[in-house]
mmCIF file with all atom_site columns, C-alpha atoms in Angstrom:
data_model
loop_
_atom_site.group_PDB
_atom_site.id
_atom_site.type_symbol
_atom_site.label_atom_id
_atom_site.label_alt_id
_atom_site.label_comp_id
_atom_site.label_asym_id
_atom_site.label_entity_id
_atom_site.label_seq_id
_atom_site.pdbx_PDB_ins_code
_atom_site.Cartn_x
_atom_site.Cartn_y
_atom_site.Cartn_z
_atom_site.occupancy
_atom_site.B_iso_or_equiv
_atom_site.pdbx_formal_charge
_atom_site.auth_seq_id
_atom_site.auth_comp_id
_atom_site.auth_asym_id
_atom_site.auth_atom_id
_atom_site.pdbx_PDB_model_num
ATOM 1   C CA . GLY A 1 1   ? 0.000  0.000  0.000   1.00 64.00 ? 300 GLY A CA 1
ATOM 2   C CA . GLY A 1 2   ? 0.878  3.662  0.303   1.00 73.00 ? 301 GLY A CA 1
ATOM 3   C CA . ARG A 1 3   ? 2.653  3.281  3.617   1.00 76.00 ? 302 ARG A CA 1
ATOM 4   C CA . ASP A 1 4   ? 4.844  0.460  2.294   1.00 76.00 ? 303 ASP A CA 1
ATOM 5   C CA . MET A 1 5   ? 5.683  2.508  -0.790  1.00 78.00 ? 304 MET A CA 1
ATOM 6   C CA . PHE A 1 6   ? 6.614  5.443  1.459   1.00 80.00 ? 305 PHE A CA 1
ATOM 7   C CA . TYR A 1 7   ? 8.905  3.300  3.617   1.00 77.00 ? 306 TYR A CA 1
ATOM 8   C CA . ARG A 1 8   ? 10.558 1.762  0.541   1.00 80.00 ? 307 ARG A CA 1
ATOM 9   C CA . PHE A 1 9   ? 11.188 5.188  -0.977  1.00 83.00 ? 308 PHE A CA 1
ATOM 10  C CA . VAL A 1 10  ? 12.529 6.693  2.266   1.00 81.00 ? 309 VAL A CA 1
ATOM 11  C CA . ALA A 1 11  ? 14.695 3.661  3.011   1.00 81.00 ? 310 ALA A CA 1
ATOM 12  C CA . THR A 1 12  ? 16.206 3.717  -0.474  1.00 87.00 ? 311 THR A CA 1
ATOM 13  C CA . ASP A 1 13  ? 16.729 7.482  -0.387  1.00 89.00 ? 312 ASP A CA 1
ATOM 14  C CA . LEU A 1 14  ? 18.383 7.466  3.051   1.00 85.00 ? 313 LEU A CA 1
ATOM 15  C CA . THR A 1 15  ? 20.606 4.529  2.142   1.00 86.00 ? 314 THR A CA 1
ATOM 16  C CA . ILE A 1 16  ? 21.814 6.089  -1.110  1.00 92.00 ? 315 ILE A CA 1
ATOM 17  C CA . HIS A 1 17  ? 22.287 9.516  0.474   1.00 91.00 ? 316 HIS A CA 1
ATOM 18  C CA . PHE A 1 18  ? 24.425 7.916  3.174   1.00 88.00 ? 317 PHE A CA 1
ATOM 19  C CA . ILE A 1 19  ? 26.499 6.070  0.555   1.00 91.00 ? 318 ILE A CA 1
ATOM 20  C CA . CYS A 1 20  ? 26.936 9.338  -1.384  1.00 92.00 ? 319 CYS A CA 1
ATOM 21  C CA . PHE A 1 21  ? 28.114 11.076 1.795   1.00 89.00 ? 320 PHE A CA 1
ATOM 22  C CA . ILE A 1 22  ? 30.692 8.333  2.423   1.00 91.00 ? 321 ILE A CA 1
ATOM 23  C CA . CYS A 1 23  ? 31.858 8.498  -1.223  1.00 92.00 ? 322 CYS A CA 1
ATOM 24  C CA . PHE A 1 24  ? 32.174 12.289 -1.036  1.00 90.00 ? 323 PHE A CA 1
ATOM 25  C CA . ILE A 1 25  ? 34.495 11.904 1.963   1.00 89.00 ? 324 ILE A CA 1
ATOM 26  C CA . LEU A 1 26  ? 36.502 8.896  0.770   1.00 91.00 ? 325 LEU A CA 1
ATOM 27  C CA . ILE A 1 27  ? 36.566 9.609  -2.991  1.00 90.00 ? 326 ILE A CA 1
ATOM 28  C CA . PRO A 1 28  ? 36.577 13.391 -3.412  1.00 88.00 ? 327 PRO A CA 1
ATOM 29  C CA . THR A 1 29  ? 36.051 14.200 -7.084  1.00 89.00 ? 328 THR A CA 1
ATOM 30  C CA . THR A 1 30  ? 35.979 17.301 -9.211  1.00 88.00 ? 329 THR A CA 1
ATOM 31  C CA . ASN A 1 31  ? 35.257 18.260 -12.792 1.00 86.00 ? 330 ASN A CA 1
ATOM 32  C CA . ILE A 1 32  ? 36.975 20.751 -15.086 1.00 84.00 ? 331 ILE A CA 1
ATOM 33  C CA . ARG A 1 33  ? 34.421 22.876 -16.844 1.00 85.00 ? 332 ARG A CA 1
ATOM 34  C CA . PRO A 1 34  ? 34.963 24.861 -20.042 1.00 84.00 ? 333 PRO A CA 1
ATOM 35  C CA . GLU A 1 35  ? 35.231 28.634 -19.978 1.00 85.00 ? 334 GLU A CA 1
ATOM 36  C CA . ILE A 1 36  ? 31.908 30.304 -20.797 1.00 85.00 ? 335 ILE A CA 1
ATOM 37  C CA . PRO A 1 37  ? 32.236 33.613 -22.720 1.00 84.00 ? 336 PRO A CA 1
ATOM 38  C CA . GLY A 1 38  ? 28.856 34.830 -21.430 1.00 77.00 ? 337 GLY A CA 1
ATOM 39  C CA . ASN A 1 39  ? 27.854 36.626 -24.629 1.00 87.00 ? 338 ASN A CA 1
ATOM 40  C CA . THR A 1 40  ? 24.448 35.037 -25.220 1.00 93.00 ? 339 THR A CA 1
ATOM 41  C CA . LEU A 1 41  ? 21.518 34.584 -22.860 1.00 93.00 ? 340 LEU A CA 1
ATOM 42  C CA . SER A 1 42  ? 22.037 30.804 -22.705 1.00 90.00 ? 341 SER A CA 1
ATOM 43  C CA . GLU A 1 43  ? 25.752 31.282 -21.925 1.00 90.00 ? 342 GLU A CA 1
ATOM 44  C CA . LYS A 1 44  ? 24.859 33.728 -19.148 1.00 90.00 ? 343 LYS A CA 1
ATOM 45  C CA . ILE A 1 45  ? 22.370 31.260 -17.677 1.00 90.00 ? 344 ILE A CA 1
ATOM 46  C CA . LEU A 1 46  ? 24.933 28.439 -17.856 1.00 89.00 ? 345 LEU A CA 1
ATOM 47  C CA . ALA A 1 47  ? 27.552 30.684 -16.217 1.00 88.00 ? 346 ALA A CA 1
ATOM 48  C CA . LEU A 1 48  ? 25.043 31.378 -13.433 1.00 88.00 ? 347 LEU A CA 1
ATOM 49  C CA . VAL A 1 49  ? 24.376 27.644 -12.997 1.00 87.00 ? 348 VAL A CA 1
ATOM 50  C CA . TYR A 1 50  ? 28.127 26.993 -12.804 1.00 87.00 ? 349 TYR A CA 1
ATOM 51  C CA . SER A 1 51  ? 28.650 29.796 -10.278 1.00 85.00 ? 350 SER A CA 1
ATOM 52  C CA . LEU A 1 52  ? 25.875 28.423 -8.052  1.00 85.00 ? 351 LEU A CA 1
ATOM 53  C CA . ASP A 1 53  ? 27.148 24.856 -8.338  1.00 82.00 ? 352 ASP A CA 1
ATOM 54  C CA . GLY A 1 54  ? 30.826 24.898 -7.470  1.00 78.00 ? 353 GLY A CA 1
ATOM 55  C CA . GLY A 1 55  ? 32.207 27.371 -9.999  1.00 75.00 ? 354 GLY A CA 1
ATOM 56  C CA . ASN A 1 56  ? 34.921 26.070 -12.325 1.00 74.00 ? 355 ASN A CA 1
ATOM 57  C CA . SER A 1 57  ? 35.821 23.126 -10.096 1.00 78.00 ? 356 SER A CA 1
ATOM 58  C CA . PRO A 1 58  ? 32.743 21.559 -8.505  1.00 84.00 ? 357 PRO A CA 1
ATOM 59  C CA . SER A 1 59  ? 33.215 18.805 -5.953  1.00 86.00 ? 358 SER A CA 1
ATOM 60  C CA . ASN A 1 60  ? 31.290 15.830 -4.540  1.00 87.00 ? 359 ASN A CA 1
ATOM 61  C CA . LEU A 1 61  ? 30.364 14.442 -7.925  1.00 91.00 ? 360 LEU A CA 1
ATOM 62  C CA . PHE A 1 62  ? 30.588 10.664 -7.490  1.00 94.00 ? 361 PHE A CA 1
ATOM 63  C CA . PRO A 1 63  ? 27.906 9.365  -7.513  1.00 96.00 ? 362 PRO A CA 1
ATOM 64  C CA . SER A 1 64  ? 25.650 12.003 -9.058  1.00 95.00 ? 363 SER A CA 1
ATOM 65  C CA . ILE A 1 65  ? 22.804 13.048 -6.790  1.00 94.00 ? 364 ILE A CA 1
ATOM 66  C CA . HIS A 1 66  ? 21.166 14.770 -9.786  1.00 93.00 ? 365 HIS A CA 1
ATOM 67  C CA . CYS A 1 67  ? 20.999 11.428 -11.576 1.00 97.00 ? 366 CYS A CA 1
ATOM 68  C CA . TYR A 1 68  ? 20.137 9.266  -8.587  1.00 96.00 ? 367 TYR A CA 1
ATOM 69  C CA . VAL A 1 69  ? 17.210 11.441 -7.468  1.00 96.00 ? 368 VAL A CA 1
ATOM 70  C CA . SER A 1 70  ? 15.845 11.698 -11.024 1.00 97.00 ? 369 SER A CA 1
ATOM 71  C CA . TRP A 1 71  ? 16.090 7.948  -11.591 1.00 97.00 ? 370 TRP A CA 1
ATOM 72  C CA . MET A 1 72  ? 14.648 7.181  -8.176  1.00 94.00 ? 371 MET A CA 1
ATOM 73  C CA . CYS A 1 73  ? 11.634 9.410  -8.829  1.00 93.00 ? 372 CYS A CA 1
ATOM 74  C CA . TRP A 1 74  ? 10.914 7.402  -11.945 1.00 94.00 ? 373 TRP A CA 1
ATOM 75  C CA . LYS A 1 75  ? 11.459 4.105  -10.102 1.00 92.00 ? 374 LYS A CA 1
ATOM 76  C CA . GLY A 1 76  ? 8.997  5.331  -7.475  1.00 88.00 ? 375 GLY A CA 1
ATOM 77  C CA . VAL A 1 77  ? 6.151  5.528  -9.989  1.00 90.00 ? 376 VAL A CA 1
ATOM 78  C CA . GLU A 1 78  ? 7.216  2.764  -12.395 1.00 91.00 ? 377 GLU A CA 1
ATOM 79  C CA . GLY A 1 79  ? 4.607  0.031  -12.684 1.00 88.00 ? 378 GLY A CA 1
ATOM 80  C CA . SER A 1 80  ? 2.254  1.598  -10.133 1.00 87.00 ? 379 SER A CA 1
ATOM 81  C CA . GLU A 1 81  ? -1.424 1.004  -10.817 1.00 89.00 ? 380 GLU A CA 1
ATOM 82  C CA . LYS A 1 82  ? -2.217 4.258  -8.967  1.00 88.00 ? 381 LYS A CA 1
ATOM 83  C CA . VAL A 1 83  ? -0.051 6.414  -11.263 1.00 91.00 ? 382 VAL A CA 1
ATOM 84  C CA . PRO A 1 84  ? -1.277 7.077  -14.831 1.00 95.00 ? 383 PRO A CA 1
ATOM 85  C CA . LYS A 1 85  ? 0.815  5.467  -17.573 1.00 96.00 ? 384 LYS A CA 1
ATOM 86  C CA . TRP A 1 86  ? 1.371  8.830  -19.285 1.00 97.00 ? 385 TRP A CA 1
ATOM 87  C CA . TYR A 1 87  ? 2.946  10.185 -16.094 1.00 96.00 ? 386 TYR A CA 1
ATOM 88  C CA . GLN A 1 88  ? 5.145  7.106  -15.718 1.00 96.00 ? 387 GLN A CA 1
ATOM 89  C CA . ARG A 1 89  ? 6.434  7.630  -19.272 1.00 97.00 ? 388 ARG A CA 1
ATOM 90  C CA . PHE A 1 90  ? 6.867  11.368 -18.674 1.00 97.00 ? 389 PHE A CA 1
ATOM 91  C CA . SER A 1 91  ? 8.827  10.634 -15.495 1.00 97.00 ? 390 SER A CA 1
ATOM 92  C CA . LEU A 1 92  ? 11.143 8.238  -17.346 1.00 97.00 ? 391 LEU A CA 1
ATOM 93  C CA . VAL A 1 93  ? 11.751 10.716 -20.197 1.00 98.00 ? 392 VAL A CA 1
ATOM 94  C CA . PHE A 1 94  ? 12.358 13.548 -17.716 1.00 97.00 ? 393 PHE A CA 1
ATOM 95  C CA . ALA A 1 95  ? 14.832 11.423 -15.712 1.00 97.00 ? 394 ALA A CA 1
ATOM 96  C CA . ILE A 1 96  ? 16.725 10.496 -18.890 1.00 97.00 ? 395 ILE A CA 1
ATOM 97  C CA . LEU A 1 97  ? 16.832 14.153 -19.961 1.00 97.00 ? 396 LEU A CA 1
ATOM 98  C CA . ILE A 1 98  ? 18.252 15.171 -16.573 1.00 96.00 ? 397 ILE A CA 1
ATOM 99  C CA . ILE A 1 99  ? 20.917 12.478 -16.806 1.00 97.00 ? 398 ILE A CA 1
ATOM 100 C CA . ILE A 1 100 ? 21.817 13.612 -20.338 1.00 96.00 ? 399 ILE A CA 1
ATOM 101 C CA . SER A 1 101 ? 21.914 17.240 -19.215 1.00 94.00 ? 400 SER A CA 1
ATOM 102 C CA . THR A 1 102 ? 24.477 16.424 -16.500 1.00 92.00 ? 401 THR A CA 1
ATOM 103 C CA . GLN A 1 103 ? 26.763 15.207 -19.286 1.00 93.00 ? 402 GLN A CA 1
ATOM 104 C CA . VAL A 1 104 ? 26.065 17.938 -21.844 1.00 91.00 ? 403 VAL A CA 1
ATOM 105 C CA . LEU A 1 105 ? 26.389 20.749 -19.291 1.00 88.00 ? 404 LEU A CA 1
ATOM 106 C CA . LYS A 1 106 ? 29.567 19.249 -17.796 1.00 88.00 ? 405 LYS A CA 1
ATOM 107 C CA . GLN A 1 107 ? 28.014 18.766 -14.359 1.00 88.00 ? 406 GLN A CA 1
ATOM 108 C CA . HIS A 1 108 ? 29.222 15.145 -14.091 1.00 91.00 ? 407 HIS A CA 1
ATOM 109 C CA . TYR A 1 109 ? 31.270 12.482 -15.801 1.00 92.00 ? 408 TYR A CA 1
ATOM 110 C CA . ILE A 1 110 ? 29.520 9.400  -17.181 1.00 95.00 ? 409 ILE A CA 1
ATOM 111 C CA . VAL A 1 111 ? 30.853 7.255  -14.316 1.00 95.00 ? 410 VAL A CA 1
ATOM 112 C CA . ASP A 1 112 ? 29.043 9.549  -11.816 1.00 96.00 ? 411 ASP A CA 1
ATOM 113 C CA . ALA A 1 113 ? 25.742 8.974  -13.615 1.00 96.00 ? 412 ALA A CA 1
ATOM 114 C CA . ALA A 1 114 ? 26.310 5.224  -14.024 1.00 97.00 ? 413 ALA A CA 1
ATOM 115 C CA . ALA A 1 115 ? 27.111 4.810  -10.314 1.00 97.00 ? 414 ALA A CA 1
ATOM 116 C CA . ALA A 1 116 ? 23.936 6.698  -9.386  1.00 97.00 ? 415 ALA A CA 1
ATOM 117 C CA . LEU A 1 117 ? 21.749 4.494  -11.565 1.00 97.00 ? 416 LEU A CA 1
ATOM 118 C CA . LEU A 1 118 ? 23.396 1.310  -10.280 1.00 96.00 ? 417 LEU A CA 1
ATOM 119 C CA . LEU A 1 119 ? 22.807 2.381  -6.670  1.00 95.00 ? 418 LEU A CA 1
ATOM 120 C CA . VAL A 1 120 ? 19.121 3.060  -7.343  1.00 95.00 ? 419 VAL A CA 1
ATOM 121 C CA . GLU A 1 121 ? 18.640 -0.200 -9.220  1.00 93.00 ? 420 GLU A CA 1
ATOM 122 C CA . PHE A 1 122 ? 20.345 -2.213 -6.476  1.00 92.00 ? 421 PHE A CA 1
ATOM 123 C CA . PHE A 1 123 ? 18.665 -0.563 -3.492  1.00 89.00 ? 422 PHE A CA 1
ATOM 124 C CA . SER A 1 124 ? 15.228 -0.485 -5.099  1.00 86.00 ? 423 SER A CA 1
ATOM 125 C CA . HIS A 1 125 ? 15.311 -4.270 -5.530  1.00 82.00 ? 424 HIS A CA 1
ATOM 126 C CA . PRO A 1 126 ? 12.515 -5.767 -3.377  1.00 76.00 ? 425 PRO A CA 1
ATOM 127 C CA . GLY A 1 127 ? 14.833 -8.184 -1.571  1.00 74.00 ? 426 GLY A CA 1
ATOM 128 C CA . VAL A 1 128 ? 17.187 -5.394 -0.538  1.00 76.00 ? 427 VAL A CA 1
ATOM 129 C CA . GLN A 1 129 ? 14.311 -3.120 0.452   1.00 72.00 ? 428 GLN A CA 1
ATOM 130 C CA . VAL A 1 130 ? 12.939 -5.556 3.033   1.00 72.00 ? 429 VAL A CA 1
ATOM 131 C CA . ALA A 1 131 ? 16.069 -5.085 5.144   1.00 73.00 ? 430 ALA A CA 1
ATOM 132 C CA . GLN A 1 132 ? 16.077 -1.319 4.533   1.00 71.00 ? 431 GLN A CA 1
ATOM 133 C CA . ILE A 1 133 ? 12.429 -0.936 5.567   1.00 72.00 ? 432 ILE A CA 1
ATOM 134 C CA . ARG A 1 134 ? 13.043 -2.869 8.771   1.00 73.00 ? 433 ARG A CA 1
ATOM 135 C CA . LEU A 1 135 ? 16.008 -0.629 9.613   1.00 72.00 ? 434 LEU A CA 1
ATOM 136 C CA . VAL A 1 136 ? 14.108 2.577  8.879   1.00 68.00 ? 435 VAL A CA 1
ATOM 137 C CA . ARG A 1 137 ? 11.022 1.530  10.862  1.00 70.00 ? 436 ARG A CA 1
ATOM 138 C CA . GLU A 1 138 ? 13.101 0.405  13.826  1.00 73.00 ? 437 GLU A CA 1
ATOM 139 C CA . ASN A 1 139 ? 15.376 3.440  13.811  1.00 71.00 ? 438 ASN A CA 1
ATOM 140 C CA . LEU A 1 140 ? 13.208 6.328  12.566  1.00 71.00 ? 439 LEU A CA 1
ATOM 141 C CA . ARG A 1 141 ? 12.856 7.856  16.037  1.00 73.00 ? 440 ARG A CA 1
ATOM 142 C CA . ILE A 1 142 ? 16.579 7.417  16.688  1.00 77.00 ? 441 ILE A CA 1
ATOM 143 C CA . LEU A 1 143 ? 17.456 9.006  13.322  1.00 70.00 ? 442 LEU A CA 1
ATOM 144 C CA . ARG A 1 144 ? 15.086 11.916 13.975  1.00 72.00 ? 443 ARG A CA 1
ATOM 145 C CA . ASP A 1 145 ? 16.499 12.499 17.464  1.00 77.00 ? 444 ASP A CA 1
ATOM 146 C CA . LEU A 1 146 ? 20.058 12.232 16.177  1.00 74.00 ? 445 LEU A CA 1
ATOM 147 C CA . PHE A 1 147 ? 19.343 14.771 13.431  1.00 71.00 ? 446 PHE A CA 1
ATOM 148 C CA . PHE A 1 148 ? 17.914 17.307 15.882  1.00 76.00 ? 447 PHE A CA 1
ATOM 149 C CA . ASP A 1 149 ? 20.713 16.691 18.400  1.00 76.00 ? 448 ASP A CA 1
ATOM 150 C CA . LEU A 1 150 ? 23.280 17.344 15.664  1.00 72.00 ? 449 LEU A CA 1
ATOM 151 C CA . LEU A 1 151 ? 21.412 20.454 14.543  1.00 72.00 ? 450 LEU A CA 1
ATOM 152 C CA . LEU A 1 152 ? 21.180 21.881 18.065  1.00 74.00 ? 451 LEU A CA 1
ATOM 153 C CA . ASN A 1 153 ? 24.817 20.982 18.717  1.00 70.00 ? 452 ASN A CA 1
ATOM 154 C CA . ALA A 1 154 ? 25.872 22.820 15.537  1.00 65.00 ? 453 ALA A CA 1
ATOM 155 C CA . LEU A 1 155 ? 23.863 25.859 16.576  1.00 67.00 ? 454 LEU A CA 1
ATOM 156 C CA . SER A 1 156 ? 25.367 25.779 20.062  1.00 67.00 ? 455 SER A CA 1
ATOM 157 C CA . GLN A 1 157 ? 28.844 26.007 18.521  1.00 61.00 ? 456 GLN A CA 1
ATOM 158 C CA . VAL A 1 158 ? 28.087 29.448 17.080  1.00 54.00 ? 457 VAL A CA 1
ATOM 159 C CA . ALA A 1 159 ? 30.148 32.002 18.968  1.00 41.00 ? 458 ALA A CA 1
ATOM 160 C CA . GLU A 1 160 ? 27.249 34.157 20.155  1.00 45.00 ? 459 GLU A CA 1
ATOM 161 C CA . TYR A 1 161 ? 24.776 31.366 20.861  1.00 45.00 ? 460 TYR A CA 1
ATOM 162 C CA . PRO A 1 162 ? 22.953 32.081 24.151  1.00 47.00 ? 461 PRO A CA 1
ATOM 163 C CA . ASP A 1 163 ? 20.536 29.907 26.073  1.00 46.00 ? 462 ASP A CA 1
ATOM 164 C CA . ARG A 1 164 ? 17.935 28.895 23.473  1.00 44.00 ? 463 ARG A CA 1
ATOM 165 C CA . ARG A 1 165 ? 15.088 28.976 25.978  1.00 42.00 ? 464 ARG A CA 1
ATOM 166 C CA . ALA A 1 166 ? 15.778 32.609 26.886  1.00 45.00 ? 465 ALA A CA 1
ATOM 167 C CA . GLY A 1 167 ? 14.676 33.824 23.446  1.00 45.00 ? 466 GLY A CA 1
ATOM 168 C CA . ARG A 1 168 ? 17.922 35.579 22.632  1.00 42.00 ? 467 ARG A CA 1
ATOM 169 C CA . GLU A 1 169 ? 19.713 35.865 19.313  1.00 43.00 ? 468 GLU A CA 1
ATOM 170 C CA . ILE A 1 170 ? 21.574 33.214 17.362  1.00 43.00 ? 469 ILE A CA 1
ATOM 171 C CA . HIS A 1 171 ? 24.010 34.772 14.927  1.00 43.00 ? 470 HIS A CA 1
ATOM 172 C CA . LEU A 1 172 ? 23.792 32.329 12.043  1.00 41.00 ? 471 LEU A CA 1
ATOM 173 C CA . ALA A 1 173 ? 26.117 34.570 10.056  1.00 40.00 ? 472 ALA A CA 1
ATOM 174 C CA . ASN A 1 174 ? 28.988 32.858 11.840  1.00 42.00 ? 473 ASN A CA 1
ATOM 175 C CA . VAL A 1 175 ? 27.819 29.505 10.499  1.00 42.00 ? 474 VAL A CA 1
ATOM 176 C CA . VAL A 1 176 ? 27.020 30.382 6.905   1.00 41.00 ? 475 VAL A CA 1
ATOM 177 C CA . GLY A 1 177 ? 29.417 33.291 6.353   1.00 42.00 ? 476 GLY A CA 1
ATOM 178 C CA . LEU A 1 178 ? 26.754 35.935 5.724   1.00 39.00 ? 477 LEU A CA 1
ATOM 179 C CA . PRO A 1 179 ? 26.481 39.456 7.105   1.00 41.00 ? 478 PRO A CA 1
ATOM 180 C CA . GLU A 1 180 ? 25.170 39.352 10.638  1.00 44.00 ? 479 GLU A CA 1
ATOM 181 C CA . HIS A 1 181 ? 21.384 38.830 10.607  1.00 40.00 ? 480 HIS A CA 1
ATOM 182 C CA . PRO A 1 182 ? 20.232 37.513 13.986  1.00 41.00 ? 481 PRO A CA 1
ATOM 183 C CA . VAL A 1 183 ? 17.417 34.988 14.118  1.00 40.00 ? 482 VAL A CA 1
ATOM 184 C CA . LEU A 1 184 ? 15.222 35.103 17.200  1.00 38.00 ? 483 LEU A CA 1
ATOM 185 C CA . ILE A 1 185 ? 14.264 31.760 18.670  1.00 39.00 ? 484 ILE A CA 1
ATOM 186 C CA . GLY A 1 186 ? 11.596 31.202 21.296  1.00 40.00 ? 485 GLY A CA 1
ATOM 187 C CA . THR A 1 187 ? 10.892 34.886 21.926  1.00 40.00 ? 486 THR A CA 1
ATOM 188 C CA . GLU A 1 188 ? 8.153  35.163 24.489  1.00 41.00 ? 487 GLU A CA 1
ATOM 189 C CA . SER A 1 189 ? 5.308  37.544 23.625  1.00 40.00 ? 488 SER A CA 1
#
C-alpha cells in the first residue's frame, strides 16, 4: 500500500544519500568545466548555474545526486497502478533528460551517472528493500532524534549562541558566512 511505498522510498533514499556522503568523503572528485564567454543569454544562464554549483571546479560528484534522485523518482512511480501510464512515461523521459543534461552541461562524468543508476537499481530491488524498511522503521525515532541533536549541537557552537530557551539571538552569520542577521528563537510575547 501507500505506507509500504513510502517506507521503501525513504529507506532507499536514506541509504543512497548515506552512501553518497561516504563516497564524497573517501573519494573526493571534481570536474573541469569549459570557460563560458557569457555573450548570449544561454551562456549567461549556464555561467550562473556553474557559479551556483561549485564554480569552475565543482566537488562531490561521485555518484551524481542529480541522476540518482531523477532515476529514483521514476522508479517510485514505475509500474504503479495508482499512477497514470502517461505520467510514468513522462517521469522516465524527464529522468533520462536530466541524466543527459548532466553530461552535456559538464556537471558530471559518465561514471558519476552510471554509479547513481546502479545504486538506485540495487537498493530499489525488493529483496534489498525488506532489510532497509526494517532498519528505517526500527530506527526512525533514533534518526530523527540524532538529526535534531546534531542540529542543536551545531547551533550551540556558534560564537554568540545564548541559552535557546531565553529567546535571545543566534548569529547564524557565523555559520554560513553571511552578514550578521540575527534569528530570534523562542521569543516570548
